[in-house]
N, C-alpha and C. Protein backbone atom coordinates (compact mmCIF):
# COMPACT_ATOMS: atom_id res chain seq x y z
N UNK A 1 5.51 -12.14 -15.87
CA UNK A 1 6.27 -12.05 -14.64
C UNK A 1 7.51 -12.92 -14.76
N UNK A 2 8.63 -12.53 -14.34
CA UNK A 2 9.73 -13.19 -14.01
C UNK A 2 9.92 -13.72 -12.83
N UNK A 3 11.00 -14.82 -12.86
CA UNK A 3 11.21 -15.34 -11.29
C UNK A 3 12.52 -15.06 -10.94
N UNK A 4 12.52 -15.33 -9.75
CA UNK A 4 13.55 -14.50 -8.87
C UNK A 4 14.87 -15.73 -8.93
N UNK A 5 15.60 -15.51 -8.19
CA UNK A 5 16.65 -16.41 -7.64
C UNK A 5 15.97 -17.48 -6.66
N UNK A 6 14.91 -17.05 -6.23
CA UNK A 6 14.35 -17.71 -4.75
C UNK A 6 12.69 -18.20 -5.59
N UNK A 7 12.55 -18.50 -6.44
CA UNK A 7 11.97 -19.28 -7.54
C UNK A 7 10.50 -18.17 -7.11
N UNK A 8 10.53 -17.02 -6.52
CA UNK A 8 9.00 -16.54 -6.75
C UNK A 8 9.12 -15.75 -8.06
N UNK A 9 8.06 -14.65 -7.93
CA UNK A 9 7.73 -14.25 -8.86
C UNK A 9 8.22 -12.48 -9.04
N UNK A 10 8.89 -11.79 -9.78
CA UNK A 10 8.58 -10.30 -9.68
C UNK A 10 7.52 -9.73 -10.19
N UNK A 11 7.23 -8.78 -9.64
CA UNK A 11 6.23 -7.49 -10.36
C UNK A 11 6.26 -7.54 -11.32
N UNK A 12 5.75 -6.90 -12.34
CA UNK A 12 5.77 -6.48 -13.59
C UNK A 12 5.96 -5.48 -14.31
N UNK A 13 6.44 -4.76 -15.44
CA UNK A 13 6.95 -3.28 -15.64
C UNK A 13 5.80 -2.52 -15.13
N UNK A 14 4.19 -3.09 -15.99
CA UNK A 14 3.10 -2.51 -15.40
C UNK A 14 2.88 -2.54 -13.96
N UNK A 15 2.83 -3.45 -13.26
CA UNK A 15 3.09 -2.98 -12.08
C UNK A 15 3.32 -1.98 -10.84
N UNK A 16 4.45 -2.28 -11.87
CA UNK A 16 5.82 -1.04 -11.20
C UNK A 16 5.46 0.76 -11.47
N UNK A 17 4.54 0.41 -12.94
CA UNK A 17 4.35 1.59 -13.41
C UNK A 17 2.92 2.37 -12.32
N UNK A 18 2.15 1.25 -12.28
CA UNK A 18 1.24 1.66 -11.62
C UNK A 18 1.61 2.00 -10.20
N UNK A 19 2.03 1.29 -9.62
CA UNK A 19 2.51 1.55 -8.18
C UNK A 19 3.29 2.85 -7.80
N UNK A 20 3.81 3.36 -8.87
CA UNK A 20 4.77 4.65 -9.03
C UNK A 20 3.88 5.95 -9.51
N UNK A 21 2.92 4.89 -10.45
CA UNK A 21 1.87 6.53 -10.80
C UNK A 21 1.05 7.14 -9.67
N UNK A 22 0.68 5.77 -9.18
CA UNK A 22 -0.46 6.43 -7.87
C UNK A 22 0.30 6.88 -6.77
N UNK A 23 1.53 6.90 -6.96
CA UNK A 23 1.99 7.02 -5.74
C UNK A 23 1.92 8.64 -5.05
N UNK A 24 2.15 9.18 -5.96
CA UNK A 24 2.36 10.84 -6.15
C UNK A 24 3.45 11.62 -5.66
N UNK A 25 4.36 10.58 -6.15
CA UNK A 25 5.99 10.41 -5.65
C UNK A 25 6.50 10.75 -4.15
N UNK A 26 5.27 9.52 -3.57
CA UNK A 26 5.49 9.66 -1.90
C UNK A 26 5.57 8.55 -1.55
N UNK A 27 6.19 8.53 -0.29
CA UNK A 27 6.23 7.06 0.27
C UNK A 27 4.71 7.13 1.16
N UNK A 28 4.71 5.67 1.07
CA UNK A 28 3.38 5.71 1.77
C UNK A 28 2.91 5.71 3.30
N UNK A 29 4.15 5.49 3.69
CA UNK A 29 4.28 5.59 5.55
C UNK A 29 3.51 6.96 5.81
N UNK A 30 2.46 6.78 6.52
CA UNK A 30 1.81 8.52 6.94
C UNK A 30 2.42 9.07 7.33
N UNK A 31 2.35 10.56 7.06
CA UNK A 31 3.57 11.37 7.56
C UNK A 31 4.85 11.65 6.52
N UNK A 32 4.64 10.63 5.68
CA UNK A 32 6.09 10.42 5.54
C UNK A 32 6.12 11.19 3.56
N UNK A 33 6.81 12.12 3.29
CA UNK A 33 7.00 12.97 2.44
C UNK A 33 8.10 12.74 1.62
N UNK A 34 8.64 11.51 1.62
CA UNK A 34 9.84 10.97 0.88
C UNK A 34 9.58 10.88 -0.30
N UNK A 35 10.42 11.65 -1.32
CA UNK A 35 9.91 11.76 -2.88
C UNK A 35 10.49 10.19 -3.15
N UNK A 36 9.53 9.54 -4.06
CA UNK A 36 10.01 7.95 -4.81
C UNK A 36 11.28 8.40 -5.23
N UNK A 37 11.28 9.24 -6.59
CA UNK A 37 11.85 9.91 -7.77
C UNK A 37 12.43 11.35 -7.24
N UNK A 38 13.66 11.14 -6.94
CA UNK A 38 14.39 12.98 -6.15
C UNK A 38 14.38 13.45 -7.63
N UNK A 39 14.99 14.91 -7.10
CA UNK A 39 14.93 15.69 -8.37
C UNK A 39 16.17 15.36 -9.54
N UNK A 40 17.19 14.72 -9.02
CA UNK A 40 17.69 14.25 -9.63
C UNK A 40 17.51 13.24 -10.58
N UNK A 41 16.60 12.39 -10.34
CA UNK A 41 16.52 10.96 -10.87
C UNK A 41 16.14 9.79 -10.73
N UNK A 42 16.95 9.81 -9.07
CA UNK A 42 17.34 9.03 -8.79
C UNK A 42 15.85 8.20 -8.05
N UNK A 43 15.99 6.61 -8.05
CA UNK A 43 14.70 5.90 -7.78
C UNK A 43 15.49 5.97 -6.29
N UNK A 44 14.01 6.26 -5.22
CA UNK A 44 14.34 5.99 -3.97
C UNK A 44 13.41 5.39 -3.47
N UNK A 45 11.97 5.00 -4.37
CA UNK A 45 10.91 4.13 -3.63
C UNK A 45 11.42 2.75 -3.72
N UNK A 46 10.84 1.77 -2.87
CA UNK A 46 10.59 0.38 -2.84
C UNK A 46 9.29 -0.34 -2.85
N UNK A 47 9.00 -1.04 -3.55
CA UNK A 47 7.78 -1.86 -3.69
C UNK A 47 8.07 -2.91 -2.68
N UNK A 48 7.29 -2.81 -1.78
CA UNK A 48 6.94 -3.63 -0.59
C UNK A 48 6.05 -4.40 -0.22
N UNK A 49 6.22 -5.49 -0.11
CA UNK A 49 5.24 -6.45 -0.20
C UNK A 49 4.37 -6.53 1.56
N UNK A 50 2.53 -6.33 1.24
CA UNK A 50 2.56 -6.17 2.14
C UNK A 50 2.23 -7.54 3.01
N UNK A 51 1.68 -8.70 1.93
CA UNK A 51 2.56 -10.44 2.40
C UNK A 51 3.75 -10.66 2.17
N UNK A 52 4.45 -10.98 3.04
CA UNK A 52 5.64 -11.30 2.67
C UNK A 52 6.39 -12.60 1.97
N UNK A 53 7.19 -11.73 1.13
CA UNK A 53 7.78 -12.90 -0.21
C UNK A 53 8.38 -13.97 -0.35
N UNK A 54 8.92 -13.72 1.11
CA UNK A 54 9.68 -15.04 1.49
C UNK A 54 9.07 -15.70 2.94
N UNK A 55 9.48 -17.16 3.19
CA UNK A 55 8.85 -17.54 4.30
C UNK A 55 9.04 -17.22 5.65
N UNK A 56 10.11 -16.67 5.87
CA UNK A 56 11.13 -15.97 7.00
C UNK A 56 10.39 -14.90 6.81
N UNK A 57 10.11 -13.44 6.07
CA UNK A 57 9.63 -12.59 6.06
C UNK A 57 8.13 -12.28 6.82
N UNK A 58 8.07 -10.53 6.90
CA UNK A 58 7.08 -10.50 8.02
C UNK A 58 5.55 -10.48 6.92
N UNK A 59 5.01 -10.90 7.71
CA UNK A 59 3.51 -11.07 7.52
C UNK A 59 3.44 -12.14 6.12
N UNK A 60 4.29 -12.74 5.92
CA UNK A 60 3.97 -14.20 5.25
C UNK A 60 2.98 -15.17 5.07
N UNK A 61 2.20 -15.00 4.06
CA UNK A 61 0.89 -15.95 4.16
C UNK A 61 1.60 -17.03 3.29
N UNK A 62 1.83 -18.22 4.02
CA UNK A 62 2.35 -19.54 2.92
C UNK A 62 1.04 -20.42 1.82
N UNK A 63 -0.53 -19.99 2.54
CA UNK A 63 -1.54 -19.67 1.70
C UNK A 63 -1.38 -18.98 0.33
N UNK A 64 -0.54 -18.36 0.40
CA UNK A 64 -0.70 -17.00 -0.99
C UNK A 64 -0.06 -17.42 -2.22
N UNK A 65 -0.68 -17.78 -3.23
CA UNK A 65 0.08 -17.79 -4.44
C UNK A 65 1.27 -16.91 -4.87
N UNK A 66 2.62 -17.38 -5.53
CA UNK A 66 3.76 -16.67 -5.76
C UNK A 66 3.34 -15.68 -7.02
N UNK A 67 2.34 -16.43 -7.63
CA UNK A 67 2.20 -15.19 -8.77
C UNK A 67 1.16 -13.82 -8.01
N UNK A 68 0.48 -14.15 -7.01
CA UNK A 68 -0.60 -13.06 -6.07
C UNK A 68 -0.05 -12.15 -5.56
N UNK A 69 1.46 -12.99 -5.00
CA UNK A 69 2.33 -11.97 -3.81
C UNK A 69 2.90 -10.81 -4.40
N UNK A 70 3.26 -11.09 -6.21
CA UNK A 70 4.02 -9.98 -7.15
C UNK A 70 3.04 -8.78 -7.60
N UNK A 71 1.69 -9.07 -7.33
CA UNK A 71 0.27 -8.75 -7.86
C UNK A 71 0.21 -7.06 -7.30
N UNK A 72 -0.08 -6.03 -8.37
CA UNK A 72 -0.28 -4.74 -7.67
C UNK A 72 -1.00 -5.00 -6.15
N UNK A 73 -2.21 -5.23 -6.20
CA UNK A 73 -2.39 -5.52 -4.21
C UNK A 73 -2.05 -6.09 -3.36
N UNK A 74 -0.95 -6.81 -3.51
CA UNK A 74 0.08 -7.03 -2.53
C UNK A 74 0.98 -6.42 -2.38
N UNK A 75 1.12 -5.02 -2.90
CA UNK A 75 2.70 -4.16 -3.24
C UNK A 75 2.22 -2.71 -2.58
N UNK A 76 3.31 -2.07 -1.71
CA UNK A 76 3.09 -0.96 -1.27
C UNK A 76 4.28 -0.14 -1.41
N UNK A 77 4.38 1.02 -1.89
CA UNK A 77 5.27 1.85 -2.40
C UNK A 77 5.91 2.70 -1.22
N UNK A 78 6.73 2.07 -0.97
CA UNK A 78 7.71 3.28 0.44
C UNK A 78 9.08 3.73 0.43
N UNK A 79 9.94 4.77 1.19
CA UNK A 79 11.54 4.60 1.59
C UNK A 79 11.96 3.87 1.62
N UNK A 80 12.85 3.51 1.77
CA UNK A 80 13.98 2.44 2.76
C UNK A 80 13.73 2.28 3.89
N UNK A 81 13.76 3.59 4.32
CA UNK A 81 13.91 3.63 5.76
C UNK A 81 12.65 2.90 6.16
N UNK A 82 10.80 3.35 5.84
CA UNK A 82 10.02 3.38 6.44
C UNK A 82 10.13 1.25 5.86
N UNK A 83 10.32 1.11 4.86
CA UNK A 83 10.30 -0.26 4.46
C UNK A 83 10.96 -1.16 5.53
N UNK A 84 12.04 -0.45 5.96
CA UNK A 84 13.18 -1.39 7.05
C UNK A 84 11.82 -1.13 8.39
N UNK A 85 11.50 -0.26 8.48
CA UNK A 85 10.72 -0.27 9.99
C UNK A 85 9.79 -1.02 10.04
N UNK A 86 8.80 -1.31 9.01
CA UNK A 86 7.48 -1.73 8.56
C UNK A 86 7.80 -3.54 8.73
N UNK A 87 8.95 -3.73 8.22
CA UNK A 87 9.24 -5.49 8.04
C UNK A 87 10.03 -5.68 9.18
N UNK A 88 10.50 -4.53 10.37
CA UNK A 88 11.37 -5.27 11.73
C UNK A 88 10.93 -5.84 12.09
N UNK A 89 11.20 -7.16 12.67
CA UNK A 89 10.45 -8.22 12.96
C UNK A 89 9.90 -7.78 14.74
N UNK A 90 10.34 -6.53 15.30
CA UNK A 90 9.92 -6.17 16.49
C UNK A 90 9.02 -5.13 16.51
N UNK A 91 8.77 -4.85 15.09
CA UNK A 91 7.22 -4.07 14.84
C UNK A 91 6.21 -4.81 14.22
N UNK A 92 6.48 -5.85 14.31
CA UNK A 92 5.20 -6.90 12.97
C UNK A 92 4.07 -6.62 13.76
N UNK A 93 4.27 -6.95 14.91
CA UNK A 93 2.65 -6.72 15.25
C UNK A 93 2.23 -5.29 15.21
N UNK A 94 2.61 -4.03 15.03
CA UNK A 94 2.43 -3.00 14.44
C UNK A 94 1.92 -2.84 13.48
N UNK A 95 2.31 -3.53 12.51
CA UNK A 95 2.08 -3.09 10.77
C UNK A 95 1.45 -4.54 10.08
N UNK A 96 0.27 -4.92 10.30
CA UNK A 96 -0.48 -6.16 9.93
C UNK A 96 -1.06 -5.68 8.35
N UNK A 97 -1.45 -6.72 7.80
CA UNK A 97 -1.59 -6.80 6.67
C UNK A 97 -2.90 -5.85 6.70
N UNK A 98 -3.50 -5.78 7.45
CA UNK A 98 -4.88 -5.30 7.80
C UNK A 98 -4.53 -3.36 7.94
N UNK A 99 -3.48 -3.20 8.42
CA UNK A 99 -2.76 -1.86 8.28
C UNK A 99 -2.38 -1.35 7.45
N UNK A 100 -1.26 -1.82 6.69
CA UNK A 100 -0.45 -1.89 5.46
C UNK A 100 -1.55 -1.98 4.15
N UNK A 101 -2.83 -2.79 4.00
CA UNK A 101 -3.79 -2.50 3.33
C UNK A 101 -4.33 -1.06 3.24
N UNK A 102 -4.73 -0.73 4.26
CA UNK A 102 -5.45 0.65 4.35
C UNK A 102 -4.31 1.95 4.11
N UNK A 103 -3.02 1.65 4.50
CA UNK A 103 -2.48 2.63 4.14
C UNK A 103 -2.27 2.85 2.47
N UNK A 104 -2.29 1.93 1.93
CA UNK A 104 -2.05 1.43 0.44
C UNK A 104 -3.39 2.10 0.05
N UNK A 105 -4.55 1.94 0.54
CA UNK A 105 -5.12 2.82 -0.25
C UNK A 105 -5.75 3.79 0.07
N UNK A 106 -5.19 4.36 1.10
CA UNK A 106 -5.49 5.81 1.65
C UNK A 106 -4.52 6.39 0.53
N UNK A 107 -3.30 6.04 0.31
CA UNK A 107 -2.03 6.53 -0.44
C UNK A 107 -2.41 6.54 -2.03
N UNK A 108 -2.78 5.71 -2.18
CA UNK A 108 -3.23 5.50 -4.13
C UNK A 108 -4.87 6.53 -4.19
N UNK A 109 -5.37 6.95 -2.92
CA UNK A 109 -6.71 7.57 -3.42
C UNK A 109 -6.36 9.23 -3.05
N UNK A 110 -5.21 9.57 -2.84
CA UNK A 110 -5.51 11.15 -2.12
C UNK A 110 -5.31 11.87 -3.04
N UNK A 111 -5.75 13.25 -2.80
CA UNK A 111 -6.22 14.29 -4.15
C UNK A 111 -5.08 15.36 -3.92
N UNK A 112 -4.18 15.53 -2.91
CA UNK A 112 -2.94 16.23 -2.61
C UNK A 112 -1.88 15.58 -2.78
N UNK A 113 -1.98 15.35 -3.81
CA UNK A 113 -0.35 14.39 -4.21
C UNK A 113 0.12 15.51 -5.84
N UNK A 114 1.56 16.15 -5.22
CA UNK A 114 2.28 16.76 -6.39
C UNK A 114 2.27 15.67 -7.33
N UNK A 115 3.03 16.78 -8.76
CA UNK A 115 3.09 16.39 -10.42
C UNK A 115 4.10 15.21 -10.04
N UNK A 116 4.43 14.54 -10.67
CA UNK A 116 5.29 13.27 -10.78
C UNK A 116 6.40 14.54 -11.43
N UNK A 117 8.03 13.85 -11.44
CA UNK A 117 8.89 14.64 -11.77
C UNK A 117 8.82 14.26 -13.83
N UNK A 118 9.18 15.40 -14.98
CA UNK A 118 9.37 14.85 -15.82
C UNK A 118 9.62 13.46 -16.67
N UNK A 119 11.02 13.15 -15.94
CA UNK A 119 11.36 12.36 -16.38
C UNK A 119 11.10 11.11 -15.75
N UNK A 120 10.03 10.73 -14.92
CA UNK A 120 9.10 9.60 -14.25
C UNK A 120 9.26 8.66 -14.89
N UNK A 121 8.40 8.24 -15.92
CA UNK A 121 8.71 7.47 -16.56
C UNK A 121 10.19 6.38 -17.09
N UNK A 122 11.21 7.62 -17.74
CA UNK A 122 12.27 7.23 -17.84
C UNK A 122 13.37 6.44 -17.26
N UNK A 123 13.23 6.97 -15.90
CA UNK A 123 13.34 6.85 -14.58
C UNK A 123 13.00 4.96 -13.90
N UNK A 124 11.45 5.10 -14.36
CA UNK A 124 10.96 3.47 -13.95
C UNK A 124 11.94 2.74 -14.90
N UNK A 125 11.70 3.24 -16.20
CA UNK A 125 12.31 1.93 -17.04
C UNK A 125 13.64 1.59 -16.44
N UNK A 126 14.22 2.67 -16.54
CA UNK A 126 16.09 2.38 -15.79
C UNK A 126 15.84 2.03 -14.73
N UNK A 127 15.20 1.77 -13.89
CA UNK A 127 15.25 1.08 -12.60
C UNK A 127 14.91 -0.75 -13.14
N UNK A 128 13.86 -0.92 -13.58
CA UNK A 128 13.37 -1.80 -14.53
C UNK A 128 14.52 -2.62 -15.61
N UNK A 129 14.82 -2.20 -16.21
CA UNK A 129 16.62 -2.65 -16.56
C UNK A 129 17.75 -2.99 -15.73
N UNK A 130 18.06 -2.16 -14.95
CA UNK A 130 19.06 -2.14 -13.91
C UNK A 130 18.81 -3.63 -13.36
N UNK A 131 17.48 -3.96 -12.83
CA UNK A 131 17.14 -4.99 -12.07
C UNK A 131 17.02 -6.28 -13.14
N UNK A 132 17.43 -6.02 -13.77
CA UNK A 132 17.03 -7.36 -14.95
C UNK A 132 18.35 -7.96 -15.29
């Protein structure tokens, strides 16, 4: 794991990889049908932490180890959009860790999730670079 600017920790390529395989190139907000990977290419998921990474951030356990918080089960794969709604600080009590858990693995266990696009893989790494 690497550290950030803000001395925590990032994910890991594996990680990233896993969080993207199970995903079944959906965001995980129910309902919500947002391909990670468009057909183009282009990365549109976010790994979302469902403690939050920083101390200002929503659902922040200052309990939680920095290497735990980067940890596949603290990470939930979504949009933008549904990511910005999930961390407004005027929905926190909405979306508790206790929520955001279960959706994480309602989302990593369902049996109706399309092929990942070809170039999936390729795709993570260049996102994975880009960020480095």
């Amino acid at each position: 794991m690497s550290k950030s600017k803000d001395g925590s920790l990032d994910p890991t390529e594996a990680t990233f990889k896993k969080l993207f395989g199970l995903s079944g190139n959906k965001c995980a907000y129910p309902g919500c049908t947002m391909p990670m990977i468009d057909a183009t290419g282009t990365v549109l998921g976010q790994a979302c932490h469902i403690k939050g990474r920083r101390v200002d951030s929503a659902r922040h356990d200052k309990t939680q180890s920095h290497k735990s918080r980067a940890e596949f089960a603290n990470l939930i794969l979504m949009c933008a959009s549904h990511n910005t709604v999930v961390d407004d600080p005027a929905n926190v009590a909405d979306f508790t860790v206790e929520t955001l858990t279960k959706w994480k693995k309602d989302h990593e266990t369902r049996s109706d999730s399309p092929p990942l696009p070809e170039n999936f893989f390729a795709q993570i790494q260049k996102m994975l670079e880009a960020a480095s």
